[in-house]
Coordinates of N, CA and C in Angstrom, one line a residue:
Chain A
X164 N 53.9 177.9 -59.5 CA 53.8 176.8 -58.5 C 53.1 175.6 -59.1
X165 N 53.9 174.5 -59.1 CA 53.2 173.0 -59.6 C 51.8 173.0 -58.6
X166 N 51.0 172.4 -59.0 CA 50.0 172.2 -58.5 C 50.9 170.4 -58.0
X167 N 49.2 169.7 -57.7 CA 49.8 168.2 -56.7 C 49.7 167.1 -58.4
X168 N 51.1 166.6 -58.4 CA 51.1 165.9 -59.8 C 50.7 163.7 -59.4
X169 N 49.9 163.7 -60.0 CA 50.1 162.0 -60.3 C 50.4 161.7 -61.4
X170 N 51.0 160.4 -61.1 CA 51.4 159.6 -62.5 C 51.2 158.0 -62.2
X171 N 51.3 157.6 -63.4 CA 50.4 157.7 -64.6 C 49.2 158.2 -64.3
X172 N 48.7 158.7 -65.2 CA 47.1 159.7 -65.5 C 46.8 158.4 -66.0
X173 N 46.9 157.4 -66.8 CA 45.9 156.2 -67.2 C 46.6 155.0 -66.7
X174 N 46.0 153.8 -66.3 CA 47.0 152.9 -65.8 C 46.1 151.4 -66.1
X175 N 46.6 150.8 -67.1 CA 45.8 149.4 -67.4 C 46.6 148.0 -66.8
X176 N 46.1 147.2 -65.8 CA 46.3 146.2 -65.4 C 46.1 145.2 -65.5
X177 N 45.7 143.6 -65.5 CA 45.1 142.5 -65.7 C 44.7 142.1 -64.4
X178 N 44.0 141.2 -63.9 CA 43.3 140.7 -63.1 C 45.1 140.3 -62.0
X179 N 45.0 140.3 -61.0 CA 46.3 139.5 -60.7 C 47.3 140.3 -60.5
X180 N 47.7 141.3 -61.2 CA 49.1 142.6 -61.3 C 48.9 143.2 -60.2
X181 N 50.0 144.0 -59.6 CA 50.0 145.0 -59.3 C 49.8 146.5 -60.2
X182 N 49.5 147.1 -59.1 CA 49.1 148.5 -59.0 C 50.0 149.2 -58.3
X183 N 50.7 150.5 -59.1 CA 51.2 151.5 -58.2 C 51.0 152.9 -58.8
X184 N 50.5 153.8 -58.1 CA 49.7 155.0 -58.0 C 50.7 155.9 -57.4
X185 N 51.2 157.2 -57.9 CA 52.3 157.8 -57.4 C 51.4 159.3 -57.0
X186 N 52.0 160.1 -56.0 CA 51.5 161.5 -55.9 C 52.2 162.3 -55.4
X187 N 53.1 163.6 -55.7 CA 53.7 164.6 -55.8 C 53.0 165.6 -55.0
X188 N 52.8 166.0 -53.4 CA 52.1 166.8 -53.4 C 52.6 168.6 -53.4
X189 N 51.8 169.5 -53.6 CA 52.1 170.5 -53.7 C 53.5 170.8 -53.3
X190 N 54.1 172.2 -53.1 CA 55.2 172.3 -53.0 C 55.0 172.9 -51.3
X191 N 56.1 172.2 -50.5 CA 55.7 172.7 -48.9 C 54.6 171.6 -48.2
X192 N 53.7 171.0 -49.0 CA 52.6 170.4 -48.5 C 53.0 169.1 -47.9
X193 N 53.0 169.1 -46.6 CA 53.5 167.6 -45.6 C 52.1 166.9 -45.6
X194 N 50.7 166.9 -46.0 CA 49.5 166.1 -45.8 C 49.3 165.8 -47.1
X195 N 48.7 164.3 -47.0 CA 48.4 163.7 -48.3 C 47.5 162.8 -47.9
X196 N 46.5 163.3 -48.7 CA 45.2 162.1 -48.8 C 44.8 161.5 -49.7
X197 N 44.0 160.1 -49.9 CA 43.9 159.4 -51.1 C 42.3 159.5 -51.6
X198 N 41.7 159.4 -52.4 CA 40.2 159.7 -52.5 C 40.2 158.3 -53.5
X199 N 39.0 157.7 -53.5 CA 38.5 156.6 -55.0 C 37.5 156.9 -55.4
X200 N 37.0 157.1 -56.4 CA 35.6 157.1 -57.1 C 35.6 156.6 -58.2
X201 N 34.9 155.6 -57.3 CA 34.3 154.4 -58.6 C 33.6 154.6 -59.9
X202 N 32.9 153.8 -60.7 CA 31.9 154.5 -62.1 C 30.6 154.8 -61.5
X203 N 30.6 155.9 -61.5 CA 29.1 156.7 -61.3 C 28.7 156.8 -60.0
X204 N 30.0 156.8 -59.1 CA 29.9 157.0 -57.8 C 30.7 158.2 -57.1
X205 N 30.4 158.7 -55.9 CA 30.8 160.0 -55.2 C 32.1 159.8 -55.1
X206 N 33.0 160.4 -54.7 CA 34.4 160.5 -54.0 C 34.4 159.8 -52.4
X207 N 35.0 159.2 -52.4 CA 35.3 158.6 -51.1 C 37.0 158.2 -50.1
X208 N 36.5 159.0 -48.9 CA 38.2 159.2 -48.7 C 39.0 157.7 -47.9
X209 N 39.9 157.3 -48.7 CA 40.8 155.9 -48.5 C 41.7 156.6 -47.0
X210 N 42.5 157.5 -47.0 CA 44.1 157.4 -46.6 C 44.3 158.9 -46.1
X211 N 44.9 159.2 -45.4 CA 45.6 160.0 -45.0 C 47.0 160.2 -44.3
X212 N 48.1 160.7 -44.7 CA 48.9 159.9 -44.8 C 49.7 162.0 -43.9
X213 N 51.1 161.9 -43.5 CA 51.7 162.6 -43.3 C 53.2 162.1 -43.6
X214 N 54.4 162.6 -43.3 CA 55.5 162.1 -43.9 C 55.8 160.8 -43.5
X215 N 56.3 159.6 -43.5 CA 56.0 158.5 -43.0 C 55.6 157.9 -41.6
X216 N 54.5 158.4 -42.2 CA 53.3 158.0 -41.4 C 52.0 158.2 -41.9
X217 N 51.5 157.1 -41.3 CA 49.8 157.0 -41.6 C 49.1 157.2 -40.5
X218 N 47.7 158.1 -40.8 CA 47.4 158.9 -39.5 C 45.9 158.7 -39.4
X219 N 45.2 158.4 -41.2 CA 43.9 157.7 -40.4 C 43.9 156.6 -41.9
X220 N 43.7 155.5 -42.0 CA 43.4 154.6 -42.9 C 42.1 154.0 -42.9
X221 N 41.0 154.7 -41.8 CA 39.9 154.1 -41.9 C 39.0 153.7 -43.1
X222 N 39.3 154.4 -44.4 CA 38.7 154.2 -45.8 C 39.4 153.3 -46.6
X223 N 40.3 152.6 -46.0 CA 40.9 151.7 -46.9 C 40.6 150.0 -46.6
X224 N 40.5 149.6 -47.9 CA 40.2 147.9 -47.7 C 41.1 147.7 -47.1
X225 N 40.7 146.4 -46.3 CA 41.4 145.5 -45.1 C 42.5 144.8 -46.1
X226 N 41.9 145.1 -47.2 CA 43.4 143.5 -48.1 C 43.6 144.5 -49.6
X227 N 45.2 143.8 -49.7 CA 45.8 144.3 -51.4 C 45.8 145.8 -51.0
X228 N 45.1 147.0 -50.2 CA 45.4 148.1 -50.6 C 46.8 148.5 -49.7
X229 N 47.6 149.3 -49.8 CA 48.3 150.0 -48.8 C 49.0 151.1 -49.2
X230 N 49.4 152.0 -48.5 CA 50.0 153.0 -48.7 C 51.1 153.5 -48.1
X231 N 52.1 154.7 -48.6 CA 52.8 155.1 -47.7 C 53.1 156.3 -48.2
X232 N 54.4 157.0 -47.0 CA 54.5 158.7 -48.0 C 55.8 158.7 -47.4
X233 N 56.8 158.5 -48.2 CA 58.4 158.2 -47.5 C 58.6 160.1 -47.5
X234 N 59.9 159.9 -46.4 CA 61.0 161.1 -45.9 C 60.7 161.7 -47.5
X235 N 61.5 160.8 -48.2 CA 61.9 161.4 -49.7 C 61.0 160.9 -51.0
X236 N 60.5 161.5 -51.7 CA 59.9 161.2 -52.8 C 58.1 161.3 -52.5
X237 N 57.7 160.6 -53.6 CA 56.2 160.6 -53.6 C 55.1 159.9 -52.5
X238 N 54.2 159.9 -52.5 CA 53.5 159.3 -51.9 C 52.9 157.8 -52.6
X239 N 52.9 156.5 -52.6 CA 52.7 155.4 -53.1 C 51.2 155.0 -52.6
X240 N 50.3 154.8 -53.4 CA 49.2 153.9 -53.3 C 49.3 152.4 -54.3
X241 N 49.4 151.5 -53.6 CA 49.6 150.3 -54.3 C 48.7 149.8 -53.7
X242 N 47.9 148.8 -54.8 CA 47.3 147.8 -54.9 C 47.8 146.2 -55.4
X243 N 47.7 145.7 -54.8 CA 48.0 144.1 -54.9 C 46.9 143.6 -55.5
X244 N 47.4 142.2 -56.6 CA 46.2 141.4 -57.0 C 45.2 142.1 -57.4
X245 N 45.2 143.1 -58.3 CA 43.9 143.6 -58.7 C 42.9 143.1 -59.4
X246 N 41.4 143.5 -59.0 CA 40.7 143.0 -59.5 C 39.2 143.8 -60.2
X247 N 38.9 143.5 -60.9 CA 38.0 144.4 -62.2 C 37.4 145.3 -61.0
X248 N 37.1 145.4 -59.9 CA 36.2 146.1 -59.3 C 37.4 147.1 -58.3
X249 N 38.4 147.0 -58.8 CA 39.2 148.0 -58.3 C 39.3 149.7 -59.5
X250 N 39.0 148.9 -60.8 CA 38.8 149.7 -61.5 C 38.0 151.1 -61.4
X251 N 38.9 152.4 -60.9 CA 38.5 153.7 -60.3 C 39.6 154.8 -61.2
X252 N 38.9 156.0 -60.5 CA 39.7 157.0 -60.9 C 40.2 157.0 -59.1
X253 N 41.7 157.9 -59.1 CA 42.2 157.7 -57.6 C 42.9 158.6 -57.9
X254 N 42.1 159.7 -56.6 CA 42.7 160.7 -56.4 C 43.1 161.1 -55.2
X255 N 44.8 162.2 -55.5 CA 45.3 162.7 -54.2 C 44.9 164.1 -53.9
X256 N 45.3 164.5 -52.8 CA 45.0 165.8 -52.3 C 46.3 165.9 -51.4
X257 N 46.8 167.1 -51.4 CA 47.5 168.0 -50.3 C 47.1 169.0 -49.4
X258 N 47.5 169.5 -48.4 CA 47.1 170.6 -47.9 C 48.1 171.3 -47.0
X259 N 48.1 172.4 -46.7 CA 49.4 173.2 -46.3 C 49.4 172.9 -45.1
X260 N 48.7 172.4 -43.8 CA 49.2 172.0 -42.9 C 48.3 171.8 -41.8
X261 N 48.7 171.9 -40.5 CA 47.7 171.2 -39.4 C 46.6 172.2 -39.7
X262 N 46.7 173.8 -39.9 CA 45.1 174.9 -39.4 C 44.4 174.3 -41.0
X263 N 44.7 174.0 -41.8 CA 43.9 174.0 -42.9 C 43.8 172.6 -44.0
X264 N 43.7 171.6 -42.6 CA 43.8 170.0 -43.3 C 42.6 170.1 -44.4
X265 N 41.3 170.6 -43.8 CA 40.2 170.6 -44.7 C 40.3 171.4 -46.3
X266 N 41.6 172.6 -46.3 CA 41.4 173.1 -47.6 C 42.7 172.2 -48.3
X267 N 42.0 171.0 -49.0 CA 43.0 170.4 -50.2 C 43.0 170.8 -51.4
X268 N 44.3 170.4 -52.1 CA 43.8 171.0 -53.8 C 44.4 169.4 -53.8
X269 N 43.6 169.0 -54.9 CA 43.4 168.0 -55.7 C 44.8 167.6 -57.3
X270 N 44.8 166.2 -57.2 CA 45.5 166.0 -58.6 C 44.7 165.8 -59.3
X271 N 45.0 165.7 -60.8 CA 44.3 165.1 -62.1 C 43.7 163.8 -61.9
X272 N 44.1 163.6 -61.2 CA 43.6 161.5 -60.7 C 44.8 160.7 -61.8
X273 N 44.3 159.2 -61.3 CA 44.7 158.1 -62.3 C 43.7 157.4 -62.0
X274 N 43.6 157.6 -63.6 CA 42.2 156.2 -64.0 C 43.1 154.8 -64.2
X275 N 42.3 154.2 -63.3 CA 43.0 152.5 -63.5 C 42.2 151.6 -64.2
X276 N 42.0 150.9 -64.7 CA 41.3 150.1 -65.6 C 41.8 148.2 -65.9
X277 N 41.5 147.7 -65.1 CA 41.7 146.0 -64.7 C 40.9 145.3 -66.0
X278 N 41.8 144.7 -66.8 CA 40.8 143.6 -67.7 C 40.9 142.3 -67.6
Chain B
X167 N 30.1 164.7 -37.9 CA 29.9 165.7 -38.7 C 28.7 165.6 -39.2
X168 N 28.0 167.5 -39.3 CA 26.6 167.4 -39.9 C 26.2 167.0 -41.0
X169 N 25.2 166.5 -40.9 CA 24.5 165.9 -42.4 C 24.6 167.4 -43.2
X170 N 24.5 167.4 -45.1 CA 24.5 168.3 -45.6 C 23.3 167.6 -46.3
X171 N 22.5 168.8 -47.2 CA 21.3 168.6 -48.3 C 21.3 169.5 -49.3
X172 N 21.7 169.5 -50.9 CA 21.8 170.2 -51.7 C 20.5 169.5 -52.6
X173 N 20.4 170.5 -53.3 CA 19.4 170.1 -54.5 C 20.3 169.3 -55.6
X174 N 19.4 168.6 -56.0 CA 20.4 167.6 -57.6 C 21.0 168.3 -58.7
X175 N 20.0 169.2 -58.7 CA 20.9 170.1 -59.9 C 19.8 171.4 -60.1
X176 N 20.9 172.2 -61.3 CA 20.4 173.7 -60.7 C 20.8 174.1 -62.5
X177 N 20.1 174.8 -62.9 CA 20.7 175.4 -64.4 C 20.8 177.3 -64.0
X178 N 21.4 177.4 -65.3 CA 22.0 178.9 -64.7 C 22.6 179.3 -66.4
X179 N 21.9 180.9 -66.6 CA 22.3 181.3 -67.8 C 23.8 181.7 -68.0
X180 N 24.4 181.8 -68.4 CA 26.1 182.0 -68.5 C 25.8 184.0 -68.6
X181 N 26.7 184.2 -67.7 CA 27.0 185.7 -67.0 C 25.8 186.0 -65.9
X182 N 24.9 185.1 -66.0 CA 24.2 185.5 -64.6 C 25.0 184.8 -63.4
X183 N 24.7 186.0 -61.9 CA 24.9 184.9 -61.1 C 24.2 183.6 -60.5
X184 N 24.6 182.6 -60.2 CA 24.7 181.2 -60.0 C 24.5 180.8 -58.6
X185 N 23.0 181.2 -57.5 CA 23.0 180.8 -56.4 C 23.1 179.2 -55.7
X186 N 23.8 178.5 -56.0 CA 23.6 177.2 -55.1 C 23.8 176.9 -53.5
X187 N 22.3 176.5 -52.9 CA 22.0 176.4 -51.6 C 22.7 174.9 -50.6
X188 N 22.7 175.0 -49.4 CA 22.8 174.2 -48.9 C 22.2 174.0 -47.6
X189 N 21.8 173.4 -47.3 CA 21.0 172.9 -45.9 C 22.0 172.0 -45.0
X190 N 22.3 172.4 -43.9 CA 23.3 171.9 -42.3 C 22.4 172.4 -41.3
X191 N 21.3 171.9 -41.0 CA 20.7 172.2 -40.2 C 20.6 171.6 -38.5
X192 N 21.9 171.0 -38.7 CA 22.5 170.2 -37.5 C 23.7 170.4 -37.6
X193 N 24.2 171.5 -37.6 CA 25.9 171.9 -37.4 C 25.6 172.5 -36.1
X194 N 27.2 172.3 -35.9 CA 27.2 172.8 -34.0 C 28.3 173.9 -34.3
X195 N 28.7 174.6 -33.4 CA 28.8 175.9 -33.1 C 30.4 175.7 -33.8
X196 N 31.2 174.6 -33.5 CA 32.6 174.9 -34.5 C 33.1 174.1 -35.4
X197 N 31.7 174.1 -36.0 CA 31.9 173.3 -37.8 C 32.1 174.5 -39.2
X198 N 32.5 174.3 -39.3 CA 33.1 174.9 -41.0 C 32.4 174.1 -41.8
X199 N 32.0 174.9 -42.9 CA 31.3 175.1 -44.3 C 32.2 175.5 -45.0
X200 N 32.5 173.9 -46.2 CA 33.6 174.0 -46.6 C 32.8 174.0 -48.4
X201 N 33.3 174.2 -49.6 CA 33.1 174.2 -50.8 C 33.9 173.3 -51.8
X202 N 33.3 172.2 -52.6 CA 34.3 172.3 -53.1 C 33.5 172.0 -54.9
X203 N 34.0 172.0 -56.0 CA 33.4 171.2 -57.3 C 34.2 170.2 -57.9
X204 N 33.9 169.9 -58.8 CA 34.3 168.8 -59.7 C 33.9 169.1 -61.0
X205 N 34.7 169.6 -62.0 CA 34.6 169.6 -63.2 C 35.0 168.2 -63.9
X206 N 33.9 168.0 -64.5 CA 33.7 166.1 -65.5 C 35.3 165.7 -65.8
X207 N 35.5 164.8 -64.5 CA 36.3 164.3 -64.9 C 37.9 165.0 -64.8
X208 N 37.9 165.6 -63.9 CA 39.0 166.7 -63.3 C 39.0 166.0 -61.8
X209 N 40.3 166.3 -61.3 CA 40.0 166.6 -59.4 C 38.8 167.0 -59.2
X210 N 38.6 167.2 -57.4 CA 38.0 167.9 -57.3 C 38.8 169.4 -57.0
X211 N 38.3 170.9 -56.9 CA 38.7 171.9 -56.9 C 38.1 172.4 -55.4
X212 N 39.1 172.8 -54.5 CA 39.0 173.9 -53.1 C 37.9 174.8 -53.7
X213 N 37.2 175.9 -53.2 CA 36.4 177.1 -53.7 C 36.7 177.9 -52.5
X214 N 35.7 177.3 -51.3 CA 35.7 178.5 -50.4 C 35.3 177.9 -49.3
X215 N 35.7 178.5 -47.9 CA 34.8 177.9 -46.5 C 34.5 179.0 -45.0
X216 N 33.8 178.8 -45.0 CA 34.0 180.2 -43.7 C 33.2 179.4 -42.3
X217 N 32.5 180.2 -41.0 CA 32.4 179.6 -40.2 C 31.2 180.4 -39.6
X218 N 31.0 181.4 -39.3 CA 29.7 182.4 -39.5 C 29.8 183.3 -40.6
X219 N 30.9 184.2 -40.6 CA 30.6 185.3 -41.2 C 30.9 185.3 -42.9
X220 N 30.1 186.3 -43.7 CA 30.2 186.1 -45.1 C 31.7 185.6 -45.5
X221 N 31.9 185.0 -46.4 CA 33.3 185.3 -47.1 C 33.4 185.1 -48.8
X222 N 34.8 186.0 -49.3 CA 34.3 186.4 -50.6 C 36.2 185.6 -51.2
X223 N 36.3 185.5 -52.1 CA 37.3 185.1 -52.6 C 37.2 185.3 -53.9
X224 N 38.4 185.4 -54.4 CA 38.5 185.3 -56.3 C 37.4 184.6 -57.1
X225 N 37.1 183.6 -56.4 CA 36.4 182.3 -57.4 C 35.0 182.4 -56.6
X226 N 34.5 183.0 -55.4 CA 32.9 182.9 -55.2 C 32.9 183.7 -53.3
X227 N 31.3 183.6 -53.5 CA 30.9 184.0 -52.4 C 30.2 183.4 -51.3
X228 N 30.7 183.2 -50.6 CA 29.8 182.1 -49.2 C 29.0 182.9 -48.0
X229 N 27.8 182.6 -48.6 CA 26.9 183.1 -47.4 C 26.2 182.3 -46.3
X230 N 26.2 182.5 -45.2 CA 26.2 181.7 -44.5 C 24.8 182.3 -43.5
X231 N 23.7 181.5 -43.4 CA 22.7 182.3 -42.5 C 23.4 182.5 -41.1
X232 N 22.4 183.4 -40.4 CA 22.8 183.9 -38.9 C 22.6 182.5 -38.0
X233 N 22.2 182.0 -38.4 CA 21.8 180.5 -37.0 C 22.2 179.4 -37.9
X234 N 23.1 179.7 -39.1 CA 24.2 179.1 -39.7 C 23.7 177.4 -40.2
X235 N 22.3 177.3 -40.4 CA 21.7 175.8 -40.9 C 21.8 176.0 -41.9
X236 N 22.4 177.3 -42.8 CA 22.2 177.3 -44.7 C 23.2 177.9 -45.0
X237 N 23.8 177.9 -46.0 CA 24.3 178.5 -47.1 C 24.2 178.8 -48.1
X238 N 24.7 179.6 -48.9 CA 24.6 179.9 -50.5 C 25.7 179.9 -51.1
X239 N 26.5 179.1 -51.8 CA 27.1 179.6 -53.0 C 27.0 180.5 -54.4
X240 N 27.7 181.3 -53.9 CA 27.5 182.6 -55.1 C 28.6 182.6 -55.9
X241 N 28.7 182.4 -57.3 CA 29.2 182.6 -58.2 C 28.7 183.8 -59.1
X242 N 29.3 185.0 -59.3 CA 28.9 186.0 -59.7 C 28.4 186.2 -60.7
X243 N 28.6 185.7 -61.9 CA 29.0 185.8 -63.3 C 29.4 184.4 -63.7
X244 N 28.6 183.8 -63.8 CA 28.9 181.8 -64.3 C 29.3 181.9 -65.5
X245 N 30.4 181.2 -66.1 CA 30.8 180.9 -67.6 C 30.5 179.5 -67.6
X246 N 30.7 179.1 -68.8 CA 30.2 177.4 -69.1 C 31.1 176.9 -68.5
X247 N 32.6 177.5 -68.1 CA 33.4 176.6 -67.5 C 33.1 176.1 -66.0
X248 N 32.2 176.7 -65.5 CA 31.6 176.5 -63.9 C 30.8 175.7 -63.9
X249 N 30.6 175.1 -65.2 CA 29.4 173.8 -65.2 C 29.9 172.4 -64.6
X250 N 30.0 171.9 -63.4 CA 30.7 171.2 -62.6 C 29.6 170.7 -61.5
X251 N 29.9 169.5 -60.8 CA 29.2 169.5 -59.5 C 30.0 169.9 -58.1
X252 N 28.9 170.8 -57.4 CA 29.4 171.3 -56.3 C 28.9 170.6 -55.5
X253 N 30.1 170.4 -54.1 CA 29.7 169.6 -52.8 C 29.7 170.7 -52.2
X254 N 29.2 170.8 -51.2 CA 28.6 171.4 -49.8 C 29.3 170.3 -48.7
X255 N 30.5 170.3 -48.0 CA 30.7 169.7 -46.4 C 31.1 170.5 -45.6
X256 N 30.6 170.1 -44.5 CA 30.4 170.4 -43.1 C 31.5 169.4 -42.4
X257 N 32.7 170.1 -41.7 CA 33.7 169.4 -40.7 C 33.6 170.5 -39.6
X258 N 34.2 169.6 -38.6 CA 34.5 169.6 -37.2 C 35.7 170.4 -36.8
X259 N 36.6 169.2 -37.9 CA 37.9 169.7 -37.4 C 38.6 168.4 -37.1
X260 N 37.7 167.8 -36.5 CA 38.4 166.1 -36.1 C 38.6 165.4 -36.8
X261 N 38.4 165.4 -37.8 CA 38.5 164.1 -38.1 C 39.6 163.9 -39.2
X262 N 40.7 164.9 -38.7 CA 42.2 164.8 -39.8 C 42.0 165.2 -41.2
X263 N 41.0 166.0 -41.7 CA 40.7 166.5 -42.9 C 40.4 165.5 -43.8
X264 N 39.6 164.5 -42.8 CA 38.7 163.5 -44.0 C 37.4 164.2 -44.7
X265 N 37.6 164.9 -45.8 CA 36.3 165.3 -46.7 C 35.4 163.9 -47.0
X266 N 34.1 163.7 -46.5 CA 32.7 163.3 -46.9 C 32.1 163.9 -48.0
X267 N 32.3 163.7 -49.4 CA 31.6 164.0 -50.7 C 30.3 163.6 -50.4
X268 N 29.2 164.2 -50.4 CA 27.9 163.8 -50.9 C 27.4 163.7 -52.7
X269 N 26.2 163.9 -52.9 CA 25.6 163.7 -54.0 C 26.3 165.2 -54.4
X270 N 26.2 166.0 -54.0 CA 26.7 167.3 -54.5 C 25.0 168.3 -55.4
X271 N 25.4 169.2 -56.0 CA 24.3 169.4 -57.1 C 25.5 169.8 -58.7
X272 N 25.0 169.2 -59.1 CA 25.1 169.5 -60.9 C 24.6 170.8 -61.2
X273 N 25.4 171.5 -61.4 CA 25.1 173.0 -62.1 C 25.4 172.9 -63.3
X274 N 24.6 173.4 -64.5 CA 25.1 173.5 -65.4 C 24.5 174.8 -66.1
X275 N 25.7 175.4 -66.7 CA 25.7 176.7 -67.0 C 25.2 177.1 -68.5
X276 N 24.3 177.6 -69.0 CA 23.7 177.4 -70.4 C 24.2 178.6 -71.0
X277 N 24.3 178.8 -72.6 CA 24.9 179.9 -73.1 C 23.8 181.2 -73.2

């Protein structure tokens, strides 16, 4: 069984670019959440997302962030205009379904890095 | 959801078991006690969660007191690869499986 895949695992941008953050969740898994952890800071949850649709976004900046999780393919975290302080590791989670939103398994992350 | 309180960190000889506590001394009757760690620089990794009663799984042991304000994580037999920080959260249920990471505690496992 694939575990939940992201890509790119490293992702370098310039002040100004876009950002796009991809996430494959498990196999079967219709829930997907976004997590950010900054340098030297805790995990913190952005997104939660179900098949297209967004179901709580309360952890996401008001501007440049957004997300979605189409019928088909991956789940997209994009950033607009990035800026050195977007620079995080950003991670997704899956989970098998409504009884067990709380047990996720985790991706590798992507570290993003704005110069 | 209830506040959690772990210690900062905890050392632990490699093949001993590896108690790490947790304090919810303001959980209400249908919150779950959920586990999870982070090895440097990895995801984080599921472990274990139960709701009163013990529970044991492949990867650890969750004990949970009778009036349910504590916990222990039990790792039987720590290898250096367990050397990771563990969160301790406490959910409801409501809130769409938003996980709250705290400080966690840093365990590190010595040879």
């Amino acid at each position: 069984n694939a575990g939940v895949m992201q890509n790119p695992r490293h992702l370098v941008r310039r002040r100004g670019q876009e950002a796009r953050l991809r996430c494959s969740p498990m196999k079967g898994h219709s829930h997907v959440y976004w997590y950010r952890q900054l340098p030297e800071e805790g995990l913190k949850f952005m997104v939660y997302l179900q098949k297209e649709n967004i179901i709580d976004e309360s952890g996401m900046p008001k501007e440049r962030f957004s997300a979605e999780f189409p019928k088909e393919g991956p789940s997209i975290l994009r950033i607009q205009q990035v800026v050195r302080g977007d620079s995080a590791a950003y991670f997704c989670a899956s989970s098998p379904g409504e009884r067990a939103l709380y047990e996720q398994y985790f991706g590798p992350g992507t570290r993003l890095t704005v110069t | 959801d209830a506040k959690t309180t772990q210690p900062p960190s905890m050392d632990c000889a490699e093949g001993r078991a590896a108690n790490l506590p947790c304090n919810h001394s303001t959980i209400s009757g249908n919150e779950y006690v959920y586990w999870y760690r982070q090895i440097h620089s990895q995801g984080p990794q599921y472990i274990i969660h139960g709701l009163k009663n013990n529970e044991t799984n492949e990867m650890a042991s969750l004990i949970i007191t009778e009036d349910r304000k504590s916990s222990t994580l039990i790792l039987p037999h720590a290898t250096l690869r367990d050397t990771a920080v563990y969160y301790c959260i406490v959910n409801r249920g409501t809130s769409y499986g938003k996980l709250t990471f705290g400080q966690g505690t840093i365990l590190t496992v010595h040879p």
